[in-house]
Amino acid sequence: MATKKAAPKKTTKKTTTTKKTVSKKAPAAGTKAAAKKPSSPKSYKMTVGVDVLPNLIPHVVPSAGRLTAAHKNLPEHLQPMKISNNRMYLVEDEQLSQVDSLIEMQIESYKWFLTEGLKELLEEITPITDFSGKKMELRILGHSFDPPKYNPDTCRRRNLSYEAIMKGNVQLINKETGEIKEQDVFLGSIPLMTDIGTFIVGGIERVVVHQLVRSPGVFFSKMPDYPKYHAAKIIPKRGVWLEIETDRRGNISCKIDRKRKIPVSQLLRVFGYETDSQILDLFSDVTGEKDFILQTLEKDSERSVEDCYQSIYRKIRPGDLATPENAKQMVDGLFFDFKRYDMGAIARYKLNRRFGKKLGTEEEDRVFQVDDFVEIIKELIRLNNGQGTPDDIDHLSNRRIRSVGELVQNKYRVGLVRTERIVKDRMTVMDQETVTPMQLINSRPITAAMREFFASSQLSQFMDQTNPLAELAHKRRLSAMGPGGLSRERASFDVRDVHPSHYGRICPVATPEGPNIGLIVHLAGFGKVNEYGFLMTPYREVKHTVSLDADKLTGRILDETIKESRKIIAKEGDVIDTKALANKVISQLKKDKRTEVPVRGYLSGKVEYVDAEQERHFTIAQAQREFSEFGEFLHTRASARKSGEATFAHVRDVTHVDVSPKQILSVSTALIPFLEHDDNTRASMGTNMQR
């Protein structure tokens, strides 16, 4: 794949990274105008020079090339059965008409970082005020990029890094005088991705491997010591972890960041349910043979809200003086301050799906929600009473992908927080009248954090350049190791094992044969990632009805006997072979006030990408089924999967069909001919030896 050339340099003088400081002098303090607050800041926007953004963001090049008339010169037995979407099909069934770019995950993720990810980070720290909050305020109104100095080929030849300079449009407000100064300030050098999904650091091509980690949200599991009782763990994106446990006597308690146990009733009191009767009424609909809430209330000695605040404070900070004021301030800060507690869009999405809520991703919806806490305790009580099943931690609905954009964003955040601290320190020592935004901001921590990630992170690796397949496989690799992940020493067999939810998402064959087995895996050929980082796979939709249209019904097989009083018009399994018979069936269904005709399941032509959680509710037939010219199943029963288990289902229950027999495999494994005849260990060796 050819790399994009950089725009030719202009022969103008070298520009500086700063604008002329613009000062807007306000009236003297004490006058009527001086009492006004500074005007509201401009809305945040990312600005770039003309034709710069296309050079920064790599393009997703479709995997299908442009066809020429060359196929006409092929031997007769190699002539394509069909040409569609710039592809030659050597078999009649095209299965999935278009396969997207195989490095789309890498490119789209980094594109998100350059546009949305950086914007999120800069909005997170804006505004920055001095320690008193009364003298100065610094706002970052937008960010922009300069064109890269060299193109990728030049960087490879000269051992340079392929990167662009990032600037921020910074506004400094003097709160005492109302004076506003604006400058464009250097915010670090950002490495750029090439069109082939790699980074060039010091002339060396590197790949950032996707990380497979536990998803934020809530997880229910059995208590290890007494399995009949259960525990719940609430993991936010940022903030304290909350573990809710049931002991052998039936008391429900909480641990905040693995500190000492707190009766759950104390947290409920500080969250607004102050009396025993309010708490008991809250859980009256889930009380079973054993009343877990009543048992917890009887053990809890604290009754007033103030006492509960102080009790929680003493358990989190033993030895500190606990007064009602500082205890309340600490507890409220832990759960309801967005800067300290952020559930995150992913956890919010999972909680909404689990409990049927419709909360958004705004700040007020992403802090700790008391309603969520109550629903989690109710679910825990249901599990303790034998209703429902706990979560499978290895299911792909509970694991997600951190792609390159998110990994780089996390590292940039580290540098940005260090820069924020430097800005606050400088605000206290510099002259308030003469200081400029450029003097306050030191971008070295940002540049150092980015260099540290790309040069030494466990997930930033030298690209495997043994052959083109090795390059492609490296870009589609998933690792459970790395920062915030597992280590090979403490990873259990269950984590490494193949799981039914991996079907079509993670290849069961492609993995190393050494100590990293099962911890480093590869994305399946048709696998994709959704906006929340959960893996998806495509299926063809199956429909079981057609509209009341004689043309659409003719030639199809009925799935229900149609009667007119006692007279049978058509039986279940009959082929509607004439238009006259189709009109009779439709006429009778209209009399019965029905809007659709039940027919044998057929392929609708729609391809749907689904994640592992959605797949639980589907019955999915194999791709090798035989279909009629109308896309109907030729037989009434089909081998299928339901909730990850193999079954033999009636076609009436089938909702989807695999798009391809090889969708379970990675790109490199799918190249092995007649793979189904190989032993799995031989297939694994064959996959690894191709690269």
XYZ file of C-alpha atoms in Angstrom, residues 16-592:
577
model
C 6.452 30.615 15.354
C 4.063 28.649 17.513
C 2.567 31.732 19.145
C 0.109 34.382 18.136
C 0.517 37.957 19.156
C -0.883 38.243 22.672
C -4.283 39.902 22.573
C -5.090 41.881 25.710
C -8.542 43.174 26.445
C -8.220 45.728 29.231
C -11.224 45.945 31.520
C -12.280 49.035 33.541
C -10.658 49.544 36.932
C -11.897 47.520 39.875
C -14.725 49.133 41.794
C -16.567 50.534 38.786
C -19.852 49.082 37.597
C -18.299 47.421 34.528
C -15.489 45.833 36.557
C -17.980 43.823 38.579
C -19.011 41.850 35.492
C -17.652 38.363 34.983
C -15.483 37.688 31.917
C -17.463 36.874 28.785
C -18.321 33.209 28.306
C -15.539 31.303 26.534
C -15.819 30.281 22.911
C -17.189 26.838 22.185
C -14.509 24.167 21.882
C -13.484 23.327 18.338
C -10.664 21.501 16.586
C -9.133 23.665 13.878
C -6.624 22.635 11.242
C -5.015 24.343 8.272
C -6.170 23.780 4.704
C -5.667 20.150 3.608
C -3.867 19.280 6.864
C -6.422 16.874 8.397
C -6.376 14.426 5.430
C -2.596 14.192 5.910
C -2.954 13.463 9.643
C -5.659 10.794 9.490
C -4.858 7.615 7.545
C -7.364 6.368 5.023
C -9.232 3.069 5.264
C -8.460 1.467 1.921
C -11.027 -1.204 0.926
C -9.524 -4.658 0.671
C -11.071 -5.188 -2.783
C -8.884 -3.872 -5.595
C -10.085 -2.472 -8.929
C -10.778 -5.321 -11.392
C -9.557 -5.179 -14.961
C -10.333 -7.371 -17.933
C -7.428 -9.636 -16.942
C -9.794 -12.390 -15.763
C -10.773 -12.997 -19.388
C -7.319 -14.489 -19.962
C -7.804 -17.067 -17.190
C -8.377 -20.743 -18.091
C -12.010 -21.817 -18.438
C -12.066 -23.711 -15.123
C -10.900 -20.553 -13.273
C -13.455 -18.173 -14.789
C -15.460 -16.397 -12.026
C -19.073 -17.424 -11.421
C -19.945 -13.800 -10.680
C -18.349 -10.328 -10.592
C -19.793 -7.941 -7.995
C -18.456 -5.014 -5.930
C -15.069 -5.261 -7.703
C -14.709 -8.893 -6.611
C -14.535 -12.144 -8.527
C -16.513 -15.028 -7.002
C -15.291 -18.513 -7.910
C -18.281 -20.117 -6.131
C -21.997 -19.447 -6.515
C -22.617 -18.384 -2.891
C -20.876 -15.073 -2.238
C -21.705 -15.416 1.524
C -20.719 -11.893 2.571
C -20.670 -9.439 -0.290
C -18.025 -7.091 1.112
C -15.309 -7.567 3.733
C -14.143 -4.303 5.278
C -10.513 -3.273 5.620
C -8.630 -5.744 7.802
C -6.825 -2.901 9.631
C -9.961 -0.796 10.115
C -9.822 -1.209 13.921
C -6.388 0.417 14.111
C -7.138 3.282 11.740
C -10.617 4.199 13.010
C -9.466 4.090 16.639
C -6.571 6.506 16.069
C -8.788 8.738 13.945
C -11.141 8.967 16.964
C -8.202 9.916 19.217
C -7.025 12.769 16.966
C -10.520 14.249 16.656
C -12.643 13.318 19.701
C -10.187 11.786 22.192
C -7.961 14.857 22.482
C -11.007 17.119 22.689
C -12.343 15.053 25.634
C -9.033 15.346 27.504
C -8.682 19.099 27.063
C -12.298 19.657 28.137
C -11.617 17.466 31.200
C -8.944 19.771 32.642
C -10.463 23.080 31.504
C -10.627 25.483 33.308
C -7.384 25.476 35.336
C -7.422 27.934 38.246
C -4.807 28.918 40.810
C -4.938 27.234 44.242
C -7.084 30.027 45.722
C -9.421 30.091 42.709
C -9.601 33.906 42.871
C -6.680 35.230 40.810
C -6.274 33.502 37.435
C -8.142 31.072 35.213
C -6.754 29.324 32.129
C -9.007 27.823 29.449
C -8.092 25.704 26.413
C -10.630 26.679 23.737
C -9.539 24.337 20.952
C -6.642 22.463 19.422
C -5.038 22.330 16.005
C -2.233 20.504 14.188
C 0.605 21.665 11.973
C 1.337 19.509 8.909
C 3.982 16.829 9.550
C 7.450 18.032 8.584
C 8.389 14.820 6.724
C 6.395 12.112 4.979
C 6.572 8.465 6.201
C 9.139 7.391 3.575
C 11.519 10.195 4.560
C 11.116 9.299 8.247
C 12.053 5.682 7.509
C 15.143 6.686 5.516
C 16.426 9.317 7.954
C 15.571 7.492 11.211
C 13.063 10.189 12.219
C 9.670 10.042 13.934
C 6.502 10.594 11.904
C 4.644 13.146 14.040
C 2.787 16.454 14.003
C 2.983 19.464 16.301
C -0.192 20.068 18.317
C -1.162 23.559 19.458
C -3.854 24.706 21.831
C -5.800 27.972 21.581
C -5.357 29.094 25.215
C -7.163 31.905 27.019
C -5.840 33.369 30.306
C -8.296 35.393 32.416
C -7.162 37.737 35.190
C -10.093 37.437 37.607
C -9.213 40.620 39.503
C -8.978 42.999 36.516
C -11.005 41.086 33.924
C -8.096 41.176 31.432
C -8.106 38.325 28.873
C -5.002 37.142 26.988
C -5.060 34.596 24.144
C -2.196 32.646 22.581
C -1.563 29.515 20.538
C 0.616 27.319 22.764
C 2.639 24.194 21.888
C 1.012 21.106 23.492
C 3.428 18.393 22.429
C 4.317 16.327 19.367
C 1.706 13.705 18.488
C 2.878 10.579 16.588
C 0.813 9.984 13.450
C -0.387 6.683 12.033
C 0.558 5.714 8.491
C -1.945 4.431 5.931
C -0.923 0.858 6.796
C -1.781 1.229 10.506
C 1.751 1.641 11.905
C 3.731 4.336 13.737
C 7.269 5.400 12.809
C 9.359 6.170 15.900
C 13.038 6.919 15.270
C 12.770 5.396 11.796
C 11.427 2.088 13.168
C 7.890 0.927 12.373
C 5.883 0.003 15.464
C 2.422 -1.455 16.040
C 0.238 -0.802 19.085
C -1.485 -4.085 19.997
C -5.140 -4.024 21.097
C -5.675 -4.885 24.776
C -8.430 -7.254 25.957
C -9.496 -6.175 29.454
C -12.357 -6.529 31.918
C -15.161 -4.108 31.142
C -16.257 -1.444 33.655
C -19.723 -2.028 35.124
C -21.242 -4.400 37.664
C -20.401 -8.118 38.026
C -22.169 -10.731 40.124
C -20.282 -13.819 41.327
C -20.537 -16.607 43.910
C -18.883 -16.140 47.289
C -15.802 -18.420 47.268
C -16.283 -19.709 50.841
C -20.064 -20.343 50.710
C -21.259 -20.628 47.079
C -24.987 -20.448 47.886
C -24.513 -16.705 48.553
C -23.285 -14.102 46.077
C -21.255 -10.899 45.788
C -21.359 -7.894 43.436
C -18.516 -5.664 42.294
C -19.075 -2.160 40.859
C -16.112 -1.033 38.720
C -16.264 2.580 37.435
C -14.031 4.148 34.805
C -12.566 6.439 37.472
C -13.080 6.335 41.235
C -13.520 3.910 44.131
C -14.448 0.258 43.594
C -17.447 -0.930 45.588
C -17.701 -4.607 46.605
C -21.006 -5.854 48.051
C -20.807 -9.221 49.849
C -23.104 -11.609 51.708
C -21.665 -13.426 54.729
C -22.728 -16.892 55.926
C -25.308 -15.396 58.335
C -27.012 -13.421 55.548
C -25.642 -9.949 56.396
C -24.994 -7.756 53.333
C -21.959 -5.487 53.664
C -19.833 -3.223 51.426
C -16.128 -2.612 50.980
C -15.006 0.738 49.581
C -11.653 0.306 47.791
C -11.017 -2.972 49.679
C -11.143 -1.289 53.082
C -13.045 -2.646 56.119
C -16.616 -3.897 55.742
C -19.506 -1.419 56.129
C -23.127 -2.624 56.602
C -25.062 -1.802 53.428
C -27.753 -0.132 55.567
C -25.276 2.620 56.551
C -24.656 3.535 52.911
C -28.408 3.506 52.209
C -28.963 5.935 55.106
C -26.360 8.426 53.848
C -27.839 8.105 50.335
C -31.253 9.337 51.530
C -33.125 6.343 53.047
C -32.872 7.381 56.697
C -35.314 5.092 58.556
C -35.563 1.308 58.869
C -39.092 1.332 57.428
C -37.937 3.191 54.274
C -35.150 0.668 53.734
C -37.438 -2.345 54.299
C -40.091 -0.927 51.922
C -37.394 -0.447 49.289
C -36.696 -4.206 49.124
C -40.153 -5.589 49.946
C -40.601 -6.914 46.372
C -37.493 -9.163 46.498
C -37.769 -10.584 50.021
C -37.662 -14.393 49.945
C -37.472 -17.075 52.633
C -34.602 -15.209 54.279
C -34.885 -11.449 54.784
C -31.312 -10.312 54.106
C -32.067 -6.608 54.636
C -33.787 -7.183 57.995
C -30.827 -9.339 59.086
C -28.425 -6.523 58.104
C -30.463 -3.861 59.937
C -30.508 -5.929 63.129
C -26.707 -6.186 63.102
C -26.160 -2.474 62.317
C -25.800 -0.424 65.517
C -25.843 3.018 63.831
C -29.263 4.626 63.442
C -28.751 8.341 62.653
C -27.379 9.678 59.367
C -24.565 11.619 61.132
C -23.417 8.486 62.956
C -23.390 6.562 59.655
C -21.241 9.243 57.966
C -18.741 9.133 60.839
C -18.708 5.313 60.948
C -17.912 5.143 57.205
C -15.215 7.828 57.588
C -13.489 5.941 60.433
C -13.375 2.715 58.399
C -11.944 4.399 55.305
C -9.522 6.668 57.204
C -8.778 5.016 60.537
C -6.940 7.287 62.968
C -8.247 10.586 61.512
C -10.631 12.768 63.513
C -14.183 12.118 62.282
C -16.559 15.084 62.532
C -20.003 15.103 60.856
C -18.887 17.866 58.446
C -15.639 16.362 57.147
C -17.183 12.851 57.078
C -20.072 14.075 54.893
C -17.682 16.016 52.662
C -15.470 12.951 52.142
C -18.319 10.494 51.385
C -20.105 12.898 49.015
C -16.791 13.625 47.271
C -16.081 9.906 46.785
C -19.364 9.235 44.954
C -20.902 12.479 43.641
C -17.923 14.573 42.479
C -17.436 13.972 38.727
C -13.698 14.735 38.929
C -13.257 11.900 41.455
C -15.957 9.432 40.328
C -16.897 8.754 36.718
C -18.885 5.634 35.890
C -17.957 6.110 32.224
C -20.007 5.680 29.063
C -19.269 1.927 28.906
C -20.417 1.118 32.457
C -23.439 3.401 31.979
C -24.357 1.510 28.790
C -24.034 -1.864 30.556
C -26.107 -0.774 33.575
C -28.795 0.679 31.289
C -28.982 -2.605 29.385
C -29.059 -4.746 32.537
C -31.676 -2.766 34.475
C -33.694 -1.363 31.552
C -32.765 2.287 32.151
C -32.367 5.121 29.650
C -29.804 7.369 31.314
C -27.452 9.263 28.995
C -23.726 9.905 29.167
C -23.836 13.460 30.560
C -21.884 14.353 33.720
C -24.881 14.079 36.052
C -25.702 10.583 34.732
C -22.129 9.279 35.019
C -21.585 9.980 38.726
C -22.733 7.375 41.266
C -26.500 6.759 40.964
C -28.322 5.695 44.143
C -31.017 3.982 42.006
C -28.320 1.776 40.446
C -27.047 0.865 43.928
C -30.562 -0.175 45.019
C -31.097 -2.250 41.837
C -27.749 -4.013 42.348
C -28.656 -4.977 45.938
C -32.052 -6.252 44.709
C -30.350 -8.387 42.054
C -27.944 -9.712 44.700
C -30.886 -10.726 46.935
C -32.564 -12.481 43.973
C -29.379 -14.468 43.337
C -29.133 -15.354 47.048
C -32.720 -16.630 46.834
C -31.835 -18.895 43.883
C -33.350 -16.715 41.142
C -31.090 -16.180 38.123
C -27.443 -17.026 37.536
C -24.247 -15.060 38.310
C -22.108 -13.513 35.570
C -19.474 -15.415 33.620
C -16.395 -13.199 33.906
C -14.818 -14.791 30.795
C -17.861 -14.094 28.581
C -17.088 -11.469 25.928
C -20.019 -9.359 27.152
C -17.825 -8.726 30.226
C -14.549 -8.135 28.353
C -13.800 -5.333 25.942
C -11.075 -4.066 23.627
C -8.884 -1.084 24.434
C -7.761 -0.027 20.964
C -4.785 2.155 20.093
C -6.746 5.423 20.360
C -7.874 4.733 23.925
C -4.418 3.518 25.005
C -2.720 6.652 23.654
C -5.453 8.836 25.184
C -4.792 7.334 28.634
C -1.069 8.094 28.323
C -1.689 11.629 27.049
C -3.934 12.181 30.097
C -0.979 11.352 32.388
C 1.155 14.049 30.726
C -1.710 16.537 30.733
C -2.323 16.108 34.482
C 1.382 16.759 35.165
C 1.200 19.882 32.998
C -1.904 21.043 34.893
C 0.010 20.764 38.189
C 2.895 22.846 36.767
C 0.427 25.519 35.561
C -1.100 25.800 39.057
C 2.340 26.100 40.665
C 3.420 28.814 38.211
C 0.205 30.780 38.762
C 1.171 31.267 42.415
C 4.722 32.526 41.773
C 4.461 34.546 38.528
C 3.432 38.187 38.256
C -0.298 38.309 37.630
C -0.097 41.432 35.446
C 2.599 40.348 32.978
C 2.253 36.546 32.768
C 1.179 35.029 29.422
C -0.370 31.609 28.649
C 2.889 30.418 27.053
C 4.841 31.163 30.239
C 2.402 29.084 32.297
C 2.236 25.962 30.115
C 5.159 23.530 29.979
C 4.493 20.790 27.421
C 7.534 18.646 28.277
C 5.551 16.208 30.497
C 3.144 15.591 27.582
C 5.941 14.905 25.080
C 7.753 12.705 27.628
C 4.593 10.668 28.331
C 3.978 10.067 24.613
C 7.597 9.055 23.982
C 7.545 6.733 26.982
C 4.420 4.974 25.683
C 5.608 4.468 22.101
C 9.183 3.570 23.060
C 8.747 1.330 26.105
C 5.110 0.255 26.605
C 4.445 -3.485 26.624
C 1.728 -2.893 24.001
C 3.896 -0.817 21.610
C 5.951 -3.379 19.689
C 8.330 -3.554 16.727
C 6.215 -4.537 13.736
C 6.698 -8.145 12.662
C 7.970 -7.762 9.083
C 8.729 -11.403 8.276
C 6.136 -11.307 5.480
C 2.913 -9.397 4.633
C 0.782 -11.938 6.531
C 2.905 -11.460 9.662
C 2.368 -7.677 9.428
C -1.395 -8.072 9.077
C -1.646 -10.617 11.912
C 0.357 -8.306 14.209
C -2.119 -5.458 13.626
C -5.062 -7.778 14.466
C -3.479 -9.193 17.626
C -5.245 -8.939 21.015
C -3.328 -9.090 24.307
C -4.771 -9.693 27.781
C -1.458 -8.478 29.269
C -0.114 -4.959 29.705
C -1.011 -2.053 32.055
C -4.253 -2.841 33.880
C -4.334 -6.363 32.413
C -3.174 -9.833 33.460
C 0.324 -11.226 33.931
C 1.322 -14.630 32.607
C 2.314 -15.750 36.130
C -1.131 -15.340 37.701
C -3.421 -15.963 34.716
C -5.640 -18.981 35.383
C -6.625 -21.715 32.952
C -10.169 -20.294 32.654
C -8.882 -16.965 31.307
C -6.715 -18.716 28.691
C -9.385 -21.199 27.588
C -11.579 -20.924 24.485
C -15.065 -19.627 25.381
C -18.299 -20.160 23.382
C -18.723 -16.367 23.111
C -15.442 -16.215 21.107
C -17.297 -17.658 18.078
C -16.737 -15.312 15.136
C -14.934 -12.786 17.342
C -11.679 -14.387 18.539
C -9.922 -17.198 16.670
C -9.796 -20.447 18.728
C -6.635 -21.623 16.924
C -4.254 -18.665 16.530
C -2.346 -18.252 19.808
C 1.314 -18.727 20.884
C 2.389 -22.166 22.116
C 4.489 -20.963 25.079
C 3.601 -19.331 28.422
C 1.472 -16.708 26.614
C -0.981 -19.306 25.306
C -4.526 -17.953 25.486
C -3.327 -14.534 26.686
C -2.343 -13.387 23.196
C -5.057 -14.147 20.652
C -6.151 -12.890 17.233
C -9.281 -11.231 15.937
C -11.457 -13.472 13.763
C -11.614 -12.639 10.063
C -15.046 -10.966 10.146
C -14.753 -9.546 13.688
C -15.331 -5.867 14.444
C -15.463 -3.610 17.497
C -18.444 -1.423 18.400
C -18.272 2.094 19.857
C -17.989 0.721 23.415
C -15.127 -1.669 22.594
C -17.177 -4.907 22.588
C -16.396 -7.421 19.842
C -19.043 -8.069 17.183
C -19.502 -10.640 14.436
C -21.878 -10.609 11.427
C -24.880 -12.881 10.867
C -27.426 -13.067 8.062
C -30.932 -12.302 9.261
C -33.689 -14.917 8.859
C -37.316 -13.827 8.370
C -40.393 -16.010 8.806
C -43.117 -13.880 7.194
C -43.775 -12.011 3.941
C -46.200 -9.173 3.311
C -49.648 -9.764 1.783
C -48.286 -9.612 -1.765
C -49.005 -12.424 -4.232
C -45.735 -11.892 -6.146
C -43.659 -12.222 -2.955
C -45.622 -15.259 -1.747
C -45.588 -17.270 -4.994
C -42.985 -20.063 -4.882
C -42.575 -19.996 -1.088
C -43.359 -22.742 1.448
C -46.165 -22.108 3.950
C -45.341 -22.507 7.627
C -48.945 -22.740 8.811
C -52.144 -24.417 7.610
C -54.589 -21.810 6.214
C -58.314 -22.643 6.595
C -61.552 -21.067 5.375
C -64.070 -22.198 8.031
C -63.538 -25.994 7.780
C -62.077 -26.030 4.300
C -58.261 -26.216 4.033
C -56.866 -23.756 1.472
C -53.211 -24.764 1.922
C -51.379 -26.997 4.398
C -48.231 -26.336 6.363
C -45.271 -27.322 4.156
C -47.144 -26.757 0.864
C -45.435 -24.770 -1.891
C -47.542 -21.831 -3.116
C -46.836 -22.625 -6.761
C -49.448 -20.438 -8.472
C -50.491 -16.833 -8.152
C -54.135 -17.888 -7.851
C -53.378 -19.968 -4.744
C -51.340 -17.093 -3.316
C -54.312 -14.732 -3.770
C -56.638 -17.208 -1.996
C -54.278 -17.446 0.989
C -53.911 -13.662 1.150
C -57.684 -13.142 0.905
C -58.310 -15.469 3.853
C -55.578 -13.837 5.973
C -57.098 -10.407 5.276
C -60.448 -11.709 6.545
C -58.654 -12.867 9.701
